[in-house]
Amino acid sequence: MTHILAIDQGTTSSRAIIFDADMKIIASAQEEFPQHFPDSGWVEHDPGDLWSTTAGTCRAVIEKANLGPDDIAAIGITNQRETVVAWDKSTGQPIHNAIVWQDRRTAEYCRELREAGHDTMITAKTGLLADPYFSGTKLKWILDHVDGARARAQAGELLFGTVDSFLIWKLTGGAAHVTDATNAARTSLYDIHKGRWSTSICALFDIPMAMLPEVRDCAADFGTTRPDLFGRPIPILGVAGDQQAATIGQACFEPGMLKSTYGTGCFALLNTGDTAVASQNRLLTTIAYQFDGKPTYALEGSIFVAGAVVQWLRDGLKIIRDAAETQPLAENADPNQNVVLVPAFVGLGAPYWNAECRGAVFGLTRNSGPEEYAKAALESVGYQTRDLLEAMQADWQGTGARATLRVDGGMSASDWAMQFLSDIIAAPVDRPQVLETTALGVAWLAGQRAGIYPDKAGFAKNWALEQQFTPQMNDADRATKYDAWKRAVDATLRF
């Protein structure tokens, strides 16, 4: 048993990846599933799709790797965070579609919470904001709107979970109703300081606490799979929400270490050690990981649009056919033009947290064309990242002014974008050899728990650099460009 099966259940697809004894990927399988938009701002998944694509890709990747069940030592799970499922305790049947992290249906309730002053208590206990992004108000909505749901929940007939909990329940045949500390920390129901579900917040949301899963370390015993699924019971030994899993996969184990994942959006996490830093700049205080009952905290900033801005160039403006075309366009842009794109297509995330503003373009001339748009799109990701890092530096003095940023995710493959990122933040940017850091993170959690992977120090030592980008831009140009960005954001917020 020298292989680890990593499940990466994401927002648009489920993936299964097998790592060998040297933590190298030997096979992967992926399957997309439908997105459901029943109303404006609403986003749902069929929980059956989450389960069927997860189980299907797991079986497919084992076959693809030409392995048998006896070759798999353990399973690690990483998942889209904040998405919620409520299901029948006896049958395992969901009572409603999963409400996805992107869903905004509880915006009015969150506004009422803020107006009533409850947001201060929520932030103090959970490190989060009173925002529809998080799980708690989504669960309240299900209990309020599904016939008989609240009475059934109070009678102990229903269970709640983020996607990891639901998958573990299905994998174990209902034997385990558990989650890990990183996923619990994203629900807005979990006191990250006391390490337990908050009775006061559950009372505020009218959520019966019997619905909630048991919270465990990231590397722990989460149960074993049903024998019929893969041919024998396989232990589930590692769980972490996707951005925390990427932090682990990047070996950001020391206070002050930074990682930023560039997918559809961007999520930057700063390890703050055993100190839960209360942000004064609208960042989130969260749990980076938890071992041996001891949490390590992080400051987190979320950018709503990163890779999605390249999708907009392709699908909206139709000036590219493939994401790879963006870089050569940017390289050929007119250096005398300073077109600034604020990609607030769905509002702006941290540190602005303005869901109402929309995107804008500044500095257009008669000569502005696809090249300038491509350059502005890639630059917008660097500017937004600098916004996050400056907020982190203001919140926590342990953040070095030139701390190295470790990057991953699809957009990090662009040399041009990563060089501009290094230029605009005035700090080195390290891109690792393994860009699948999310899956790697939970594979390591499960593998070291199973005794086949090294400890934390050994794993960190094995982290391998593919390329480092260092600042090439002079201070004057950097200041001029970032000032233009700040003025563009200010105008966008005031429009």
XYZ file of C-alpha atoms in Angstrom:
495
model
C 0.000 0.000 0.000
C 2.191 2.785 -1.314
C -0.315 5.028 -3.120
C -2.663 7.793 -1.980
C -5.987 8.651 -3.603
C -6.754 12.385 -3.463
C -10.315 13.546 -4.086
C -10.608 17.154 -5.278
C -14.297 18.049 -5.369
C -14.539 21.475 -6.990
C -17.158 23.964 -8.073
C -17.451 22.817 -11.682
C -15.942 19.331 -11.641
C -14.805 16.453 -9.460
C -11.308 15.047 -9.811
C -9.460 12.068 -8.453
C -5.654 11.948 -8.477
C -3.334 9.135 -7.430
C 0.059 9.931 -5.933
C 2.804 7.346 -5.588
C 5.174 6.757 -2.680
C 7.330 9.702 -3.836
C 4.297 12.059 -3.924
C 4.351 12.083 -7.717
C 1.117 12.098 -9.735
C 0.688 8.887 -11.714
C -2.919 9.242 -12.885
C -5.922 11.557 -12.730
C -9.554 11.528 -13.771
C -11.990 14.421 -13.992
C -15.707 14.820 -14.643
C -17.709 18.014 -14.928
C -21.264 18.355 -13.639
C -24.122 20.800 -14.306
C -24.532 24.149 -12.589
C -28.050 25.209 -11.651
C -29.216 28.841 -11.518
C -32.840 28.800 -10.312
C -32.987 32.562 -9.759
C -30.857 35.673 -10.145
C -27.758 35.355 -7.950
C -28.646 31.780 -6.964
C -26.222 28.920 -7.653
C -26.965 25.277 -6.826
C -25.560 21.794 -7.369
C -27.419 18.500 -7.323
C -25.754 16.628 -4.414
C -26.265 13.448 -6.402
C -23.965 14.860 -9.069
C -21.313 15.674 -6.472
C -21.435 12.101 -5.216
C -21.686 10.280 -8.552
C -18.826 12.216 -10.151
C -16.660 11.725 -7.065
C -17.273 7.977 -6.891
C -16.947 7.636 -10.662
C -13.637 9.475 -10.947
C -12.212 7.509 -8.014
C -12.998 4.201 -9.701
C -11.761 5.528 -13.046
C -8.407 6.750 -11.738
C -7.675 3.486 -9.913
C -8.322 1.611 -13.157
C -6.350 4.156 -15.191
C -3.359 3.750 -12.881
C -3.636 -0.031 -13.241
C -3.878 -0.427 -9.488
C -5.975 -2.592 -7.247
C -7.677 -1.624 -3.974
C -4.801 -3.150 -2.010
C -2.447 -0.568 -3.541
C -4.285 2.411 -2.000
C -3.100 3.165 1.530
C -5.487 6.026 2.260
C -7.754 8.726 0.871
C -7.449 12.507 1.240
C -10.332 14.870 0.451
C -10.301 18.536 -0.508
C -13.429 20.391 -1.491
C -15.120 23.591 -2.558
C -15.644 25.457 0.686
C -18.833 27.057 2.108
C -21.170 25.034 -0.165
C -23.808 23.334 2.009
C -25.853 20.141 1.945
C -28.622 19.017 4.316
C -29.704 15.377 4.212
C -31.884 12.769 5.885
C -30.029 10.980 8.665
C -31.700 7.630 7.920
C -31.745 7.535 4.125
C -28.861 9.854 3.214
C -31.150 11.662 0.773
C -30.584 15.429 0.471
C -33.654 17.548 1.217
C -32.608 20.319 -1.193
C -29.961 21.029 -3.774
C -26.570 22.056 -2.433
C -26.359 25.840 -2.119
C -23.021 26.900 -3.596
C -20.504 29.300 -2.064
C -21.157 31.761 -4.923
C -24.871 31.968 -4.077
C -26.175 35.363 -2.903
C -29.761 34.540 -1.884
C -29.175 35.391 1.777
C -27.872 38.910 1.057
C -30.939 40.575 2.582
C -30.708 38.500 5.764
C -27.006 39.359 6.055
C -27.870 43.037 5.676
C -30.370 42.661 8.542
C -27.682 41.001 10.663
C -25.349 43.925 10.055
C -28.033 46.526 10.760
C -28.861 44.760 14.037
C -25.202 44.802 15.028
C -24.782 41.003 15.017
C -21.880 41.157 12.573
C -19.513 42.242 15.339
C -20.204 39.083 17.340
C -20.007 36.870 14.260
C -16.630 38.297 13.259
C -15.259 38.113 16.818
C -16.061 34.404 17.097
C -15.579 33.147 13.549
C -13.171 35.624 11.919
C -15.666 35.937 9.049
C -18.050 38.632 7.850
C -21.850 38.583 7.851
C -21.924 37.736 4.150
C -23.885 35.247 1.981
C -20.550 33.700 0.955
C -20.429 31.606 4.126
C -22.407 28.488 4.995
C -24.469 29.388 8.062
C -27.058 31.622 6.417
C -27.408 29.140 3.544
C -28.337 26.400 6.026
C -30.805 28.749 7.727
C -32.409 29.389 4.343
C -32.883 25.643 3.768
C -34.455 25.202 7.190
C -36.722 28.189 6.581
C -37.842 27.277 3.073
C -38.022 23.469 2.798
C -41.354 22.210 4.145
C -40.965 20.589 7.551
C -37.171 20.934 7.525
C -36.799 22.839 10.790
C -39.095 20.485 12.723
C -37.242 17.475 11.326
C -33.898 19.055 12.208
C -35.059 19.731 15.755
C -36.206 16.098 15.994
C -32.693 14.935 15.053
C -33.704 13.584 11.663
C -31.510 15.833 9.480
C -27.773 16.377 9.155
C -25.825 19.321 7.801
C -22.420 19.402 6.196
C -20.089 21.121 3.824
C -19.226 19.006 0.776
C -16.470 17.073 2.568
C -18.929 15.940 5.253
C -21.488 14.827 2.693
C -18.906 12.871 0.704
C -17.528 11.194 3.845
C -21.062 10.234 4.871
C -21.624 8.633 1.458
C -18.174 7.022 1.294
C -18.579 5.446 4.738
C -22.156 4.368 4.197
C -23.419 6.757 6.859
C -20.954 5.601 9.509
C -19.193 8.970 9.904
C -20.643 12.468 10.228
C -17.450 14.491 10.494
C -15.560 17.458 9.086
C -12.170 19.067 9.632
C -11.326 22.349 11.338
C -10.631 24.237 8.082
C -14.056 23.508 6.637
C -15.790 24.146 9.959
C -14.046 27.516 10.111
C -15.776 28.596 6.876
C -19.342 27.988 8.021
C -19.720 31.102 10.246
C -20.986 28.685 12.908
C -17.610 27.658 14.368
C -15.742 29.515 17.097
C -12.182 29.423 15.778
C -10.769 30.538 19.133
C -12.503 27.957 21.333
C -12.407 25.200 18.722
C -16.101 24.307 18.872
C -19.441 25.115 17.322
C -20.821 28.412 18.628
C -24.025 28.006 20.619
C -24.776 31.734 20.374
C -24.481 31.891 16.582
C -26.471 28.681 16.106
C -29.157 30.201 18.345
C -29.097 33.426 16.316
C -29.580 31.470 13.080
C -32.019 29.024 14.757
C -29.909 26.017 13.729
C -30.195 22.857 15.878
C -26.672 21.891 16.890
C -27.466 18.180 16.604
C -27.254 18.700 12.823
C -23.595 19.642 12.924
C -20.720 17.214 12.251
C -17.912 16.368 14.647
C -14.836 18.496 13.980
C -11.428 16.801 13.692
C -7.833 17.681 12.805
C -6.864 17.881 9.137
C -4.918 14.625 9.488
C -7.181 12.276 11.417
C -9.353 9.178 11.181
C -12.446 10.191 9.203
C -13.756 6.647 8.780
C -13.315 3.920 6.181
C -15.059 3.499 2.842
C -17.793 0.935 2.241
C -16.143 -2.332 1.087
C -18.260 -2.466 -2.069
C -17.077 0.908 -3.402
C -13.457 0.070 -4.206
C -13.124 -3.613 -3.367
C -12.002 -3.185 0.227
C -12.404 -0.609 3.019
C -9.934 2.259 2.566
C -9.299 4.720 5.405
C -9.971 8.432 4.899
C -7.087 10.110 6.723
C -6.851 13.683 5.461
C -9.352 16.505 4.857
C -8.963 20.239 4.176
C -10.902 22.929 2.325
C -9.404 23.678 -1.050
C -7.539 26.894 -0.237
C -6.175 25.505 3.019
C -5.156 22.346 1.167
C -3.217 24.517 -1.281
C -1.536 26.281 1.641
C -0.464 22.889 2.976
C 0.588 21.721 -0.499
C 2.776 24.828 -0.801
C 4.400 23.899 2.553
C 3.530 27.313 4.016
C 4.126 26.041 7.544
C 6.012 29.003 8.998
C 4.443 32.279 10.169
C 4.825 34.927 7.482
C 4.683 32.494 4.556
C 2.273 33.438 1.780
C 0.521 31.536 -0.967
C -1.849 32.699 -3.668
C -3.943 30.395 -5.826
C -5.045 31.707 -9.231
C -8.091 29.895 -10.543
C -11.403 31.422 -11.542
C -10.841 33.736 -8.587
C -7.795 34.182 -6.407
C -7.294 33.295 -2.771
C -4.279 34.498 -0.826
C -3.455 33.086 2.613
C -0.864 34.351 5.068
C 0.244 32.011 7.860
C 0.047 33.893 11.187
C 1.023 30.952 13.389
C -0.798 30.475 16.678
C -2.103 34.056 16.580
C -5.597 34.664 15.209
C -5.099 38.173 13.837
C -8.241 40.312 13.850
C -8.181 42.168 10.538
C -8.697 45.912 10.458
C -8.763 45.824 6.666
C -11.699 43.518 5.949
C -9.631 40.391 5.469
C -10.821 37.102 6.930
C -9.301 35.431 9.974
C -9.388 31.694 9.460
C -7.735 28.366 10.282
C -4.934 27.420 7.892
C -4.690 23.863 9.245
C -4.954 21.980 12.511
C -2.681 19.215 13.814
C -2.802 17.498 17.212
C -5.729 19.643 18.291
C -3.778 22.877 17.778
C -4.927 25.297 15.062
C -2.582 27.389 12.955
C -4.271 30.585 11.849
C -4.184 32.625 8.665
C -5.345 35.885 7.183
C -7.186 35.300 3.926
C -8.103 37.608 1.090
C -10.418 36.619 -1.738
C -10.394 38.057 -5.260
C -13.582 37.199 -7.156
C -12.143 37.521 -10.675
C -8.670 36.292 -11.636
C -8.637 33.628 -14.353
C -12.233 34.621 -15.092
C -10.961 37.852 -16.637
C -9.202 35.793 -19.319
C -12.432 33.844 -19.875
C -14.113 37.234 -20.401
C -11.582 38.135 -23.091
C -12.430 34.838 -24.787
C -16.177 34.498 -24.285
C -17.277 38.111 -23.774
C -15.068 40.219 -26.031
C -14.078 37.252 -28.228
C -10.607 38.686 -28.835
C -8.900 35.373 -28.048
C -9.822 31.760 -28.742
C -7.584 30.242 -26.085
C -6.184 31.495 -22.780
C -2.638 30.909 -24.045
C -3.101 33.731 -26.579
C -3.296 36.318 -23.789
C 0.424 36.420 -23.075
C 1.676 37.193 -26.620
C -1.009 39.878 -26.931
C 0.109 41.473 -23.657
C 3.737 41.366 -24.756
C 2.860 43.330 -27.911
C 0.777 46.003 -26.175
C 1.690 49.652 -26.706
C 3.983 50.573 -23.780
C 2.848 54.221 -24.003
C -0.748 53.348 -23.143
C -1.852 52.683 -19.563
C -5.222 50.999 -19.898
C -6.576 49.915 -16.506
C -9.278 47.260 -16.198
C -11.153 46.862 -12.906
C -12.758 43.393 -13.322
C -15.610 43.907 -10.866
C -17.958 41.724 -12.908
C -19.549 40.356 -9.713
C -18.390 43.130 -7.410
C -15.051 43.415 -5.650
C -13.813 41.048 -2.943
C -11.210 41.776 -0.274
C -10.329 44.288 0.941
C -13.282 46.202 -0.567
C -16.155 43.714 -0.151
C -18.487 45.627 -2.439
C -20.935 43.289 -4.169
C -22.801 46.087 -5.955
C -20.081 47.746 -8.065
C -19.398 46.499 -11.589
C -16.415 46.378 -13.916
C -14.887 49.368 -15.661
C -12.085 50.225 -18.092
C -10.038 53.428 -17.886
C -7.431 55.064 -20.104
C -8.742 53.995 -23.510
C -7.434 55.762 -26.629
C -8.259 55.463 -30.329
C -5.352 53.026 -30.588
C -6.465 50.726 -27.770
C -7.106 47.228 -29.041
C -6.902 43.526 -28.124
C -3.266 43.841 -27.036
C -4.022 46.577 -24.521
C -7.091 44.767 -23.218
C -5.085 41.566 -22.722
C -2.336 43.424 -20.894
C -4.836 45.250 -18.676
C -6.594 41.974 -17.876
C -3.412 40.257 -16.720
C -2.259 43.336 -14.832
C -5.573 43.519 -12.954
C -4.740 40.269 -11.177
C -1.403 41.650 -10.015
C -2.982 44.865 -8.774
C -5.663 42.991 -6.830
C -3.030 40.745 -5.271
C -1.074 43.791 -4.123
C -4.269 45.135 -2.534
C -4.491 41.936 -0.493
C -0.830 41.893 0.494
C -0.872 45.533 1.598
C -3.921 44.803 3.756
C -2.120 41.809 5.251
C 0.973 43.879 5.985
C -1.178 46.529 7.677
C -2.919 43.869 9.797
C 0.084 41.863 10.904
C 3.555 43.201 11.575
C 4.992 39.708 11.063
C 4.432 40.127 7.325
C 7.761 40.933 5.762
C 7.748 43.873 3.378
C 9.324 41.656 0.716
C 8.062 38.241 1.740
C 8.195 35.670 -1.057
C 4.812 34.729 -2.523
C 4.251 31.111 -3.552
C 1.762 30.772 -6.404
C -0.279 28.000 -7.969
C -3.407 27.521 -10.060
C -3.932 27.701 -13.802
C -3.083 31.371 -14.271
C 0.261 30.944 -12.521
C 1.471 29.142 -15.663
C 1.681 32.521 -17.438
C 5.248 33.822 -17.204
C 4.125 37.312 -18.195
C 1.444 37.491 -15.485
C 3.788 36.183 -12.803
C 6.561 38.604 -13.795
C 4.142 41.526 -13.584
C 2.914 40.213 -10.237
C 6.488 40.234 -8.920
C 7.042 43.706 -10.348
C 3.937 45.283 -8.853
C 4.279 43.724 -5.374
C 8.047 44.353 -5.356
C 8.743 40.849 -4.069
C 9.847 37.460 -5.386
C 7.185 35.100 -6.736
C 7.917 31.372 -6.530
C 6.176 28.897 -8.818
C 6.543 25.261 -7.711
C 7.189 22.238 -9.864
C 3.866 20.722 -8.784
C 1.008 23.098 -9.576
C -1.599 20.614 -8.294
C -0.952 21.885 -4.781
C -4.533 21.463 -3.567
C -4.586 17.727 -4.245
C -0.976 17.399 -3.097
C -1.864 19.003 0.237
C -4.522 16.454 1.162
C -2.502 13.599 -0.327
C 0.298 14.507 2.061
C -2.140 14.769 5.005
C -3.423 11.258 4.338
C -0.030 9.833 3.396
C 1.847 11.015 6.461
C -1.024 9.812 8.666
C -0.730 6.437 6.920
C 3.017 6.401 7.539
C 4.216 6.458 3.937
C 5.010 10.187 3.568
C 7.485 12.297 5.575
C 6.559 14.555 8.476
C 5.915 18.276 8.103
C 9.603 19.201 8.076
C 10.410 16.510 5.538
C 7.536 17.542 3.300
C 8.592 21.199 3.431
C 12.145 20.188 2.524
C 10.836 18.351 -0.556
C 9.008 21.427 -1.885
C 10.611 22.107 -5.278
C 10.870 25.399 -7.144
C 10.155 25.455 -10.874
C 10.850 29.166 -11.445
C 11.320 32.317 -9.385
C 10.254 35.703 -10.711
C 12.009 38.735 -9.219
C 11.090 42.440 -9.511
C 12.437 44.173 -12.627
C 10.291 47.326 -12.570
C 11.736 50.535 -11.145
C 10.118 52.145 -8.130
C 8.809 55.183 -10.000
C 6.986 53.123 -12.642
C 5.605 50.816 -9.968
C 4.238 53.750 -7.985
C 2.723 55.387 -11.072
C 0.974 52.235 -12.218
C -0.388 51.304 -8.799
C -1.631 54.859 -8.227
C -3.560 54.625 -11.504
C -5.100 51.350 -10.317
C -6.167 52.844 -6.981
C -7.783 55.807 -8.729
C -9.589 53.434 -11.116
C -10.915 51.365 -8.201
C -12.053 54.492 -6.389
C -13.951 55.664 -9.462
C -15.502 52.210 -9.912
C -16.708 52.110 -6.327
C -18.250 55.577 -6.653
C -19.999 54.922 -9.983
